[in-house]
Structures are given as C-alpha cells and as structure tokens.
XYZ file of C-alpha atoms in Angstrom:
638
model
C 0.000 0.000 0.000
C 1.338 3.411 -0.876
C 0.569 6.843 0.517
C -1.537 7.438 -2.588
C -3.718 4.426 -1.848
C -3.954 5.478 1.787
C -5.213 8.862 0.673
C -7.768 7.293 -1.656
C -8.953 5.028 1.156
C -9.330 7.962 3.525
C -11.505 9.923 1.092
C -13.890 6.965 0.924
C -14.441 6.903 4.692
C -17.393 8.914 5.924
C -16.163 11.139 8.721
C -12.984 9.068 8.931
C -14.873 6.588 11.063
C -13.355 4.051 13.315
C -11.488 0.901 12.508
C -11.515 -1.816 15.153
C -9.352 -4.795 15.902
C -11.343 -6.107 18.817
C -12.992 -9.453 18.845
C -13.117 -12.191 21.451
C -14.337 -10.883 24.779
C -15.605 -12.709 27.827
C -19.375 -12.709 28.320
C -20.636 -11.378 31.596
C -22.180 -14.074 33.750
C -25.551 -12.269 33.976
C -27.350 -10.166 31.419
C -30.552 -8.469 30.370
C -31.930 -7.830 26.900
C -33.135 -4.681 25.164
C -35.080 -4.258 21.930
C -33.810 -1.275 19.977
C -36.408 1.435 19.444
C -36.520 3.857 16.523
C -33.836 6.548 16.829
C -31.875 4.792 19.589
C -28.087 4.508 19.456
C -25.561 2.526 21.462
C -24.692 5.727 23.267
C -28.307 6.535 24.222
C -28.907 2.951 25.360
C -25.757 3.013 27.477
C -26.941 6.265 29.054
C -30.421 4.844 29.688
C -29.125 1.774 31.508
C -26.183 3.529 33.184
C -23.646 1.203 31.603
C -20.535 1.648 29.498
C -20.783 1.507 25.699
C -17.827 -0.873 25.664
C -19.864 -3.426 27.633
C -22.561 -3.332 24.929
C -19.991 -3.877 22.203
C -18.370 -6.736 24.101
C -21.685 -8.602 24.290
C -22.880 -7.542 20.832
C -19.893 -7.379 18.446
C -22.156 -6.757 15.433
C -23.328 -3.510 17.034
C -20.085 -1.926 15.876
C -21.581 -1.909 12.373
C -24.677 -0.055 13.590
C -27.940 -1.116 15.237
C -31.325 -1.341 13.549
C -34.800 -0.909 14.975
C -36.118 -4.089 16.705
C -32.592 -5.513 17.092
C -32.335 -7.373 20.413
C -29.206 -6.458 22.367
C -27.700 -8.325 25.299
C -26.899 -5.944 28.157
C -24.848 -6.511 31.316
C -27.155 -6.863 34.311
C -25.177 -4.533 36.563
C -28.268 -3.489 38.514
C -31.718 -3.126 37.001
C -33.259 -1.472 40.026
C -36.700 -1.919 38.482
C -38.133 -2.623 41.894
C -36.137 0.056 43.638
C -37.392 3.497 44.622
C -34.006 4.980 43.760
C -32.606 5.961 40.379
C -28.968 6.538 39.691
C -26.507 8.720 37.829
C -23.307 7.152 36.580
C -20.201 9.074 37.627
C -16.795 8.496 36.057
C -14.137 8.973 38.699
C -11.588 11.615 37.792
C -8.055 11.948 39.033
C -7.780 13.505 42.497
C -11.427 12.729 43.329
C -12.251 11.136 46.656
C -15.435 9.745 48.147
C -15.679 12.942 50.156
C -15.458 15.257 47.145
C -17.933 13.164 45.135
C -20.379 13.083 48.035
C -20.086 16.866 48.298
C -20.618 17.251 44.550
C -23.879 15.283 44.553
C -25.060 16.100 48.050
C -25.220 12.474 49.201
C -23.396 10.734 52.008
C -20.306 8.630 51.530
C -22.217 5.762 53.147
C -24.917 5.944 50.440
C -22.315 5.838 47.684
C -20.748 2.742 49.240
C -24.187 1.189 49.719
C -24.749 1.098 45.966
C -21.120 0.384 45.084
C -20.276 -2.354 47.556
C -16.758 -2.906 46.217
C -15.847 0.457 47.786
C -16.205 -1.042 51.253
C -12.989 -2.975 50.641
C -10.957 -0.749 48.300
C -10.239 2.807 47.211
C -11.729 4.576 44.217
C -9.998 3.979 40.886
C -9.564 6.755 38.356
C -11.725 6.115 35.285
C -14.135 3.652 36.901
C -17.850 4.377 36.834
C -19.825 4.337 40.064
C -23.543 4.738 40.723
C -24.752 7.804 42.571
C -28.309 7.681 44.012
C -29.973 10.818 42.664
C -33.775 10.570 42.869
C -36.821 8.785 44.258
C -38.830 7.092 41.475
C -42.129 7.508 43.296
C -41.823 11.215 43.938
C -39.410 12.171 41.162
C -37.618 14.350 43.702
C -33.987 14.903 42.800
C -31.760 14.695 45.849
C -28.809 16.699 44.523
C -28.870 19.975 46.415
C -26.556 22.929 45.930
C -23.290 21.582 47.294
C -22.240 24.962 48.523
C -25.094 24.919 51.032
C -23.806 21.698 52.574
C -20.448 23.133 53.537
C -20.187 24.589 56.958
C -18.200 27.780 56.901
C -17.726 30.697 59.188
C -16.150 34.101 58.977
C -12.843 32.521 59.897
C -13.284 29.658 57.372
C -12.284 31.883 54.479
C -9.104 32.334 52.497
C -8.302 35.296 50.250
C -6.070 34.318 47.324
C -2.729 36.133 47.389
C -0.144 36.490 44.579
C 1.584 33.241 43.525
C -0.916 31.062 45.392
C -2.311 27.975 43.664
C -4.981 25.424 44.501
C -2.240 23.005 45.455
C -0.614 25.419 47.852
C -3.936 26.418 49.439
C -5.043 22.789 49.795
C -1.745 21.998 51.480
C -2.074 25.002 53.809
C -5.401 23.698 55.132
C -4.564 20.000 55.062
C -7.177 19.012 52.474
C -7.037 17.608 48.949
C -7.483 19.734 45.848
C -10.693 17.827 45.109
C -12.028 18.746 48.537
C -11.081 22.387 48.008
C -12.893 22.387 44.671
C -15.941 20.729 46.233
C -16.068 23.482 48.847
C -15.858 26.105 46.083
C -17.842 24.734 43.118
C -18.069 28.125 41.385
C -14.305 28.611 41.181
C -12.702 27.867 37.818
C -9.242 26.559 37.006
C -7.518 29.885 37.581
C -7.444 31.672 40.920
C -7.576 35.452 40.471
C -5.835 37.391 43.214
C -8.390 38.481 45.809
C -10.756 35.527 45.303
C -12.344 34.481 48.612
C -12.483 30.720 49.111
C -14.302 28.510 51.598
C -11.728 26.563 53.589
C -11.515 24.676 56.899
C -11.437 26.997 59.909
C -7.926 25.999 60.931
C -4.837 25.965 58.757
C -2.068 23.399 59.191
C 0.697 25.360 57.453
C 1.864 28.950 57.607
C 1.910 29.721 53.902
C 0.043 28.697 50.744
C 2.930 29.800 48.518
C 5.385 27.060 47.535
C 8.838 27.957 46.242
C 8.722 26.007 42.965
C 12.429 26.616 42.365
C 13.251 24.539 45.441
C 10.205 22.300 45.891
C 7.828 20.111 43.887
C 4.155 19.598 44.664
C 3.070 15.970 44.974
C -0.377 14.429 45.400
C -0.494 11.226 47.413
C -1.742 8.303 45.308
C -4.201 5.613 46.488
C -2.726 3.278 49.111
C 0.560 5.194 49.252
C 2.256 5.332 52.620
C 5.560 6.668 53.865
C 7.368 3.496 52.826
C 6.321 3.825 49.172
C 7.291 7.488 49.146
C 10.685 6.587 50.569
C 11.189 4.106 47.729
C 10.011 6.676 45.171
C 11.763 9.795 46.461
C 14.360 8.561 48.957
C 12.797 10.631 51.770
C 12.146 9.291 55.260
C 8.891 9.802 57.113
C 10.617 12.318 59.383
C 11.879 14.339 56.380
C 8.416 14.420 54.794
C 6.684 15.413 58.031
C 9.266 18.143 58.661
C 8.144 19.791 55.416
C 4.490 18.823 55.828
C 3.424 18.829 59.508
C -0.169 17.937 58.549
C 1.116 14.526 57.408
C 2.176 13.568 60.937
C -1.054 11.619 61.478
C -0.631 9.664 58.255
C -1.061 10.031 54.510
C -4.363 9.996 52.689
C -5.199 9.863 49.004
C -5.078 13.296 47.386
C -3.089 14.913 50.194
C -0.816 17.635 48.832
C 2.818 17.449 49.896
C 5.761 19.774 49.416
C 8.872 17.799 48.503
C 12.401 18.981 47.702
C 13.326 19.093 44.028
C 15.734 16.445 42.855
C 17.944 16.106 39.793
C 15.960 13.160 38.486
C 15.005 15.115 35.380
C 18.574 14.829 34.137
C 19.332 11.363 35.409
C 19.326 8.390 33.067
C 19.802 5.904 35.906
C 16.146 4.917 35.605
C 14.735 1.434 35.246
C 14.111 0.474 31.628
C 10.912 -1.555 31.285
C 9.674 -3.789 28.475
C 5.914 -3.289 28.660
C 5.299 -6.210 26.313
C 6.049 -8.350 29.381
C 3.772 -6.352 31.668
C 0.375 -6.778 29.964
C -2.374 -7.294 32.549
C -5.327 -5.324 31.148
C -6.641 -6.966 27.986
C -9.798 -4.921 27.645
C -10.367 -3.028 24.412
C -8.219 0.086 24.046
C -9.907 2.969 22.240
C -7.692 5.683 20.766
C -8.802 8.828 18.970
C -6.303 9.756 16.249
C -6.495 13.447 15.284
C -4.367 14.378 12.255
C -4.495 17.126 9.593
C -5.284 15.031 6.510
C -7.108 18.060 5.057
C -9.282 15.815 2.942
C -11.634 18.747 2.400
C -9.144 19.676 -0.335
C -9.210 16.215 -1.931
C -12.443 16.790 -3.819
C -11.432 15.096 -7.055
C -11.841 11.385 -7.720
C -8.701 11.405 -9.835
C -5.686 9.546 -8.481
C -3.453 11.992 -10.343
C -5.137 14.891 -8.546
C -4.500 13.230 -5.216
C -0.853 12.700 -6.145
C -0.574 16.397 -6.892
C -2.139 17.172 -3.521
C 0.465 14.993 -1.810
C 3.304 16.721 -3.637
C 2.036 20.176 -2.706
C 1.186 19.486 0.932
C 4.039 18.622 3.256
C 1.611 18.503 6.199
C -0.482 15.837 4.470
C 2.608 13.741 3.747
C 3.674 13.934 7.394
C 0.151 13.025 8.560
C -0.042 9.993 6.254
C 3.440 8.779 7.200
C 2.639 9.163 10.902
C -0.691 7.398 10.456
C 0.954 4.444 8.673
C 3.004 3.937 11.864
C -0.154 4.210 13.982
C -1.812 1.431 11.992
C 1.249 -0.772 12.382
C 1.243 -0.189 16.165
C -2.408 -1.278 16.353
C -1.543 -4.496 14.500
C 1.412 -5.200 16.799
C -0.841 -4.654 19.836
C -3.411 -7.043 18.365
C -0.677 -9.659 18.023
C -0.059 -9.246 21.772
C -3.727 -9.954 22.515
C -4.730 -6.312 23.011
C -7.978 -5.366 21.208
C -7.719 -1.894 19.672
C -10.292 0.523 18.311
C -9.054 3.528 16.331
C -11.355 6.524 15.876
C -9.677 8.604 13.152
C -10.544 12.288 12.700
C -9.381 14.790 10.100
C -8.637 18.042 11.944
C -8.033 19.870 8.626
C -5.285 21.749 10.518
C -7.951 23.976 12.064
C -8.686 24.721 15.727
C -12.336 25.454 14.914
C -12.609 22.030 13.235
C -11.240 20.438 16.389
C -13.856 22.200 18.507
C -16.529 21.027 16.082
C -15.302 17.423 16.266
C -15.109 17.447 20.053
C -18.641 18.808 20.381
C -20.265 16.615 17.704
C -18.506 13.295 18.255
C -18.856 11.004 21.244
C -15.525 10.841 23.094
C -16.889 9.007 26.140
C -14.951 5.779 26.494
C -11.874 7.105 24.665
C -8.747 6.008 26.538
C -6.372 8.507 24.927
C -6.052 10.978 22.066
C -2.973 10.918 19.828
C -2.608 14.298 18.086
C -3.231 16.850 16.763
C 0.124 17.824 15.261
C 0.071 21.628 15.512
C 0.799 23.209 18.889
C -2.274 25.483 19.020
C -4.521 22.582 18.042
C -2.995 20.333 20.711
C -3.755 23.025 23.271
C -7.341 23.297 22.061
C -7.915 19.534 22.256
C -6.352 19.237 25.721
C -8.364 22.176 27.044
C -11.687 20.860 25.765
C -11.078 17.255 26.885
C -9.747 18.237 30.288
C -13.146 18.066 31.974
C -13.495 14.473 30.763
C -9.990 13.659 32.009
C -9.013 12.199 28.638
C -5.224 12.247 28.099
C -3.959 14.018 24.976
C -0.553 13.073 23.520
C 1.224 15.818 21.569
C 3.198 13.839 18.969
C 5.508 16.145 17.033
C 6.111 19.444 18.811
C 8.464 20.149 21.707
C 7.771 23.863 21.870
C 6.339 25.357 25.025
C 2.609 24.714 25.194
C -0.073 25.837 27.602
C -0.101 23.359 30.447
C -3.060 21.098 31.127
C -3.170 18.186 33.559
C -4.250 15.800 30.796
C -1.560 16.850 28.299
C 1.414 14.588 27.578
C 4.323 16.377 25.890
C 5.916 13.385 24.160
C 9.005 15.123 22.760
C 11.638 16.289 25.261
C 11.860 20.080 25.373
C 14.876 21.840 23.883
C 15.848 23.057 27.360
C 16.101 19.444 28.537
C 18.269 18.529 25.537
C 20.694 21.338 26.334
C 20.817 20.373 30.010
C 21.528 16.727 29.160
C 24.431 17.744 26.911
C 25.778 20.197 29.503
C 25.636 17.549 32.223
C 27.548 15.100 30.042
C 30.217 17.697 29.238
C 30.555 18.709 32.874
C 30.738 15.119 34.135
C 33.363 14.070 31.573
C 35.462 17.209 31.125
C 38.206 16.353 33.617
C 41.588 16.423 31.876
C 40.101 17.798 28.630
C 40.960 21.087 26.952
C 37.587 22.769 26.365
C 37.213 25.331 23.552
C 33.931 27.210 22.975
C 33.293 28.677 19.516
C 30.207 30.906 19.508
C 28.741 33.836 17.654
C 26.480 36.711 18.692
C 23.319 34.674 18.230
C 24.253 32.223 20.966
C 25.321 34.465 23.849
C 22.989 32.887 26.417
C 24.108 29.391 25.386
C 27.746 30.413 25.687
C 27.086 31.788 29.183
C 25.382 28.542 30.210
C 28.394 26.536 29.018
C 30.819 28.847 30.832
C 28.798 28.467 34.038
C 29.279 24.686 33.843
C 32.839 24.805 32.466
C 34.440 27.978 33.846
C 37.928 27.017 32.661
C 36.904 26.744 29.016
C 38.668 28.840 26.389
C 36.532 30.948 24.049
C 36.799 31.831 20.356
C 34.603 34.336 18.495
C 34.355 34.725 14.698
C 36.027 37.624 12.956
C 34.099 40.498 11.422
C 33.121 38.481 8.358
C 31.594 35.734 10.492
C 34.361 33.156 10.037
C 37.633 31.989 11.624
C 41.207 31.591 10.446
C 43.089 28.356 11.252
C 45.273 30.100 13.853
C 42.173 31.297 15.763
C 41.494 27.715 16.843
C 45.063 26.397 16.677
C 46.170 28.927 19.306
C 43.676 27.414 21.790
C 44.561 23.750 21.195
C 46.577 21.770 23.733
C 48.540 19.025 21.903
C 49.165 17.176 25.180
C 45.539 16.294 25.877
C 42.175 15.668 24.200
C 40.555 18.830 22.849
C 36.776 19.186 23.033
C 35.361 21.931 20.813
C 31.818 23.106 21.604
C 30.223 24.935 18.673
C 27.309 27.287 19.375
C 25.911 28.783 16.182
C 22.983 28.639 13.755
C 25.004 30.236 10.958
C 25.684 27.595 8.256
C 28.713 29.566 7.035
C 30.385 29.521 10.461
C 29.448 25.872 11.072
C 30.906 24.858 7.715
C 33.998 27.002 8.397
C 34.685 25.470 11.835
C 34.062 21.856 10.724
C 36.411 22.343 7.800
C 39.151 23.957 9.923
C 39.021 21.211 12.556
C 39.340 18.522 9.877
C 42.403 20.295 8.518
C 44.202 20.070 11.867
C 46.853 17.362 12.430
C 45.450 14.085 13.818
C 47.774 14.338 16.819
C 45.562 17.105 18.232
C 42.814 14.598 19.164
C 39.809 16.779 18.394
C 36.164 16.085 19.146
C 33.221 18.331 18.214
C 30.093 18.945 20.322
C 26.996 21.121 20.112
C 24.042 21.740 22.425
C 21.799 22.436 19.438
C 22.024 20.406 16.233
C 20.094 22.797 14.033
C 19.629 23.035 10.262
C 23.075 24.597 9.829
C 24.630 21.134 10.273
C 22.636 19.886 7.267
C 24.051 22.664 5.057
C 25.440 21.266 1.794
C 28.967 22.511 2.605
C 29.040 20.595 5.903
C 30.506 17.167 5.178
C 29.062 14.182 7.043
C 32.455 12.486 6.739
C 34.103 15.462 8.409
C 31.558 15.314 11.237
C 32.169 11.583 11.609
C 35.927 12.098 11.771
C 35.372 14.550 14.663
C 33.048 12.114 16.527
C 30.430 14.881 16.355
C 28.187 14.571 19.431
C 24.812 16.240 20.044
C 21.558 15.826 22.010
C 18.499 14.512 20.182
C 14.873 13.587 20.798
C 15.364 10.391 18.794
C 18.000 8.144 17.331
C 18.125 6.737 13.789
C 17.552 3.025 13.285
C 20.033 0.859 11.439
C 18.250 -0.181 8.237
C 20.385 -3.333 8.091
C 18.811 -4.697 11.275
C 15.931 -7.108 10.719
C 13.659 -5.645 13.373
C 10.073 -7.014 13.262
C 8.626 -3.527 12.765
C 10.965 -2.710 9.869
C 10.270 -6.025 8.163
C 6.506 -5.710 8.630
C 6.451 -2.115 7.455
C 8.404 -2.843 4.287
C 6.246 -5.887 3.532
C 3.124 -3.740 3.944
C 4.142 -0.483 2.259
C 7.025 -1.531 0.026
C 9.504 0.929 1.547
C 11.355 1.383 4.812
C 9.681 3.812 7.232
C 10.814 7.423 7.547
C 11.124 9.190 10.896
C 7.448 10.224 10.974
C 6.227 6.675 10.378
C 8.583 5.389 13.091
C 7.373 8.132 15.420
C 3.763 7.144 14.789
C 4.567 3.539 15.625
C 6.735 4.184 18.679
C 4.351 6.653 20.304
C 1.139 4.738 19.613
C 2.581 1.369 20.614
C 3.862 2.872 23.862
C 0.427 4.348 24.643
C -1.298 1.018 23.939
C 1.171 -0.960 26.050
C 0.867 1.512 28.921
C -2.922 1.158 28.782
C -2.501 -2.616 28.824
C -0.108 -2.529 31.794
C -2.450 -0.631 34.151
C -6.031 0.558 34.569
C -5.295 3.789 32.674
C -2.487 5.987 31.390
C -2.223 8.005 34.590
C -1.674 4.904 36.708
C 0.832 3.651 34.129
C 2.927 6.799 34.617
C 2.925 6.800 38.425
C 6.220 4.934 38.523
C 9.467 6.336 37.151
C 10.648 4.123 34.301
C 11.772 4.368 30.677
C 10.390 2.573 27.643
C 12.209 2.403 24.302
C 11.268 1.218 20.830
C 12.703 1.780 17.327
C 13.899 5.394 17.463
C 12.196 6.891 20.500
C 12.104 6.415 24.242
C 9.630 7.705 26.805
C 9.989 8.609 30.442
C 7.055 10.677 31.634
C 7.151 12.806 34.731
C 4.374 15.005 35.950
C 5.338 18.673 35.957
C 3.627 19.769 39.161
C -0.027 20.383 38.243
C 0.581 21.069 34.577
C 0.728 17.871 32.608
C 3.415 15.355 31.786
C 6.842 15.826 30.226
C 8.957 13.226 28.448
C 12.385 13.346 30.093
C 13.996 10.652 27.944
C 16.505 12.128 25.485
C 19.457 10.775 23.534
C 23.078 11.838 23.229
C 24.151 10.827 19.727
C 27.635 10.475 18.233
C 28.617 10.137 14.572
C 30.744 7.016 14.043
C 33.470 6.483 11.460
C 31.111 4.397 9.253
C 28.607 7.304 9.162
C 26.194 5.623 11.592
C 24.722 7.102 14.757
C 25.724 5.700 18.141
C 24.086 6.479 21.459
C 26.483 7.898 24.028
C 25.843 6.401 27.448
C-alpha cells in the first residue's frame, strides 16, 4: 500500500470513522436484553441503563456496524433497580477525586455511595471507573442533589483570600485538604485563581503559607494506598523528612493529600529502570484511541488519483500526517498480536482549531482512553483544554515547543531546554583532563554563558568580522598534550561549515572532538561534510535516534512488507508513540496509573519517560546523546 492508496482510502471513509481490531471478549455471567427502538443509538442505550458503551460492544460485536430498529441487544445486568425506589446517575471517577469530594458534589453521604457500590467497602476509588450515585426517588421524582455549597459549613474565619503566587495546590496543602475537597467546597471557582478571590476553607490551617517555592520544591499528590514506605522508595525521603516539610502529614497520609517535597535532579538522570511493557500486559480490555491528524481531505475533492498525487506533492503537512498514520496502523496491529484489542477513531482536523472544537462537540468521546494528536501546537492546546473536563489524556506527537499546560496533556518530545541540560551535564561530568574550547557567535550568547557556568575554565573563540575563523584562531587554543573538546554554538551555516572544515584540517595528533548543544539546520548545510563530522566524533543531544536499516527488526520487516519501503522518521514516530500508549494502557487501569512509577520505555527510534510537571501535565524526560561514528552511523552515548 502506498501513501496514494492510503489517501484514496481515507476519502472513501465517511467522517474518517473508526477501525476496530477487537474481537473475542468474555461474556458477563448475567445479562438483560433490550429491543432497539426507533432513533436509539448505542450511546443513548448506554446512558439509559447507566452502563458503558464498551460493555454493549463486548456482548454484541455486530453492534459496531450499527444497530437497527427491533434488534435485540444483550446488556450486562449490573443493577436493574426496576423494583427500587431509587434511580442513579453514573459518575466516572476523575483523578484527584475522593469519596468525600464526590459526596459533596452530589449532596449524598459517603455511606450511600458505598451502599450502591459495595466494592468500595474494601478498596479505594480507581480513576476512570464508573460508580452509581443515588440521585432521585422514582415515586416522587424528587432529585436529591442539592446545591453543594449549602452543605459546607463555613464561618467568617473559614475563608481564604487568594494572594499572589498562590495555587490550589498550595492552598489545599495550607489547610490540610485535597485539591478535590477544596474544589468541592468552592464549586463556582474555575481553574484559575484570580488574586483576591475568597475561598471557603476549613477553619484551621495546618501550614503557615500557601505559597510554595517552585524553584526549590515540587508539589506531589499522594496516590491511592501510598504510605511513607512507598514514598521513601520513590523519592528517597524518610517519614521524618516528609513530616518536617508537611506537619499535617504527621497523622498519616491519605489519598489526594498535597505534599511539598524537595526538588531532585531526576530530570537529568538516566539511571532509571528500563521496562519492556510487552512483558507487563495485565489489562486486555479493548483500548480505544482517537487519532487526530491534519489530513485536510476537504481539499481532496477530485476522484482522480493523479489529482491526489498532486495534492500529496504540494502538501508537506499531508505527507507527514499519512506517514505518521501508517506507523499508527502498524502499532495497532502489533498490539493485536499481543492480545490487546484496539479501536481507532480517526478524525481529520483539517489543521484547524475550529474544526477540532466542532469534532469534540459533535462526536462522542466518552470511552476514549487517549487521544494521539493533533500535530500543531495550538490545536494540541485546544484539544487538551476541551477534553480536560473528561480527564481524557492528549498526547502531543511532534512538537516540543512550550505549550499551555493542562493536567491531561502529555508532551511526548523532550523540550529543547532538557536537551541542552543533558548535553551540559555530560560535558561537565566528563570534562576532567580535557581542553575545552567554545566557539560561539552573537546569536548564541545565552548558550555560551550557560556553558561557561558549567565549564568555567573553558577557552573561548569568536568569529572575525566576516563571520568566520582563520586556522590560527582555533590552533592557538589547542593543547597538543591532551584531548581537545570543541563546543560549537551557532545557527550560521557559514560559520558551522567554516569550523568543521578547519578542525578537519588540523593534524590528527591534536585529538579533536566536536560537540553542540543544538544540532540545528546549519549542520545539514550542503557545505558541511558528514564524513568530516564523523571524523570529529560529532556529538549532540536529540529527541530520537536513527535506526540501522540493516537490522531485521520485526517492525521494519513488517512495514516494508506492507508499504514496500522502509519507514521514515514520521512513520517510526507514529509507531513508537502509539505502541507505547497502547502498552501503557494494557499494563495498568489507565495511562495516569501507568505513569505513576518512574521508568523508561524504548522502541525503534524513541524512548519515553514521563514525569508530571507539578499540576501542569506530563513531560517526556527521555533524550538521547548521539555520536557520529566512522562508518557514518549514529551511536548512542551512554
């Protein structure tokens, strides 16, 4: 199959509807039946019976092709309650929610919630699970959900006025409650906290200040069943050290409790457990992914294959989207081979934020486990913002620029700042006995200063007025008695070409090696020789590594057999990212639980190590240091 055939196939799909690779599922031991009425859908039936759509599909596989009037469906008999005087609302548990906050939200007691969800007598809530909330009396029709704000006892002293730099996390910590509890006490407060906002809070505070110095400390929410022992394993902090920073934890930890913990250098450390998630599959339920890519098929109005070829040639974005999507499809097939059913809901964003809003409002995203895409930064932000209330994770696949932070957003490419820090740490840790020379121009002053801060004994060289160097400019800084490390900081292709050429003209006895903190387009300039870079063992930080096409990796073989060519970096990225998401979903109840532990996963060209950035989403901290080898291959520097 070629990209042209993929494009033709896409234009034949109404609304880019969903492909599935889910079959054999276990039947529930008890069930009811339902005869489909005119106008009913799987979604409306699921809502009527307070069940999950996925349960209907498991028991009625043919329903995936649509349901007709008078079709008889098998439904899970969770609770019919036909003879009960109580009706229920299904509530999907979000991250940070507790029984207390949910009871406050619906104005019912925690005991009543447990009464109708008996499993909660013996375990904690799980994020993503659906529980039944008693909401009305069938005989009277009286809804029992009062205004939650009226249920909260406050007094003149039970108030808090938001000061500069205060956040929900800091305020929750100050009063010894969870963020969910704070939000339940203040249902009218949005995500932001304007200075001067008056909040309902407990009458007594447990900490002096609600402001946390984020330069020195991280904010951490206690997970279900976490105690001091697990936090010691995770952070290396004793109970006494945690309590010293958080006196309100002296009586024990509870789920959702907000702690202040000292920052560590884990973001730069690679001494992290590497995990093969193919050996950790425990959740074999169907995984539903929404794939949002800018195919821009609104432009592919012609039925002519030649016209579609012309569209491909003229649209780089479309080519990237199709390449990425070919990797996504391959990841779904690999997951299927591991016994993981997959459903892909594919949407054409047309590269437009308004189209994304339209899709999110018109399509049913309930039951979606994760969203992969969109590609463009502003569109990723829009999707994350609009899906935040549903707690659906959004994976940004191809941009590492700064984005607006949302708790459900996964930034899958390491940020440029992290790449620079990784390279600086390597240089600092291995610079003993080396002669360090920094070559930089006026466009990289801040980078030069950062290098000097780490390597204060480094020698510096600046280009002459014409933006280039003479051989003696570098030769005068070289020490023939030791290894010479040259760090080049420039985006100017003329200077980069000039320096690479000069270094290659130096005698071999000088033992030269070239580094950069930023491998930009200047290094791909036609005058910059790859052989010259290889001779200098050119080393740089990167978000990915390049695969060796000679290796017979299963993915490479399968891809070539399917598409007739080896995959490019976008196809590999589509595979690596999607396969990682599917395996994480299969290794835990949901993505958030799968990222609680600090570990690294690695596939063809990409690795992933997610860490939550305070209250603002997840960052991938796994980056590569790459070195050119003499045979023009890329080698990872450990």
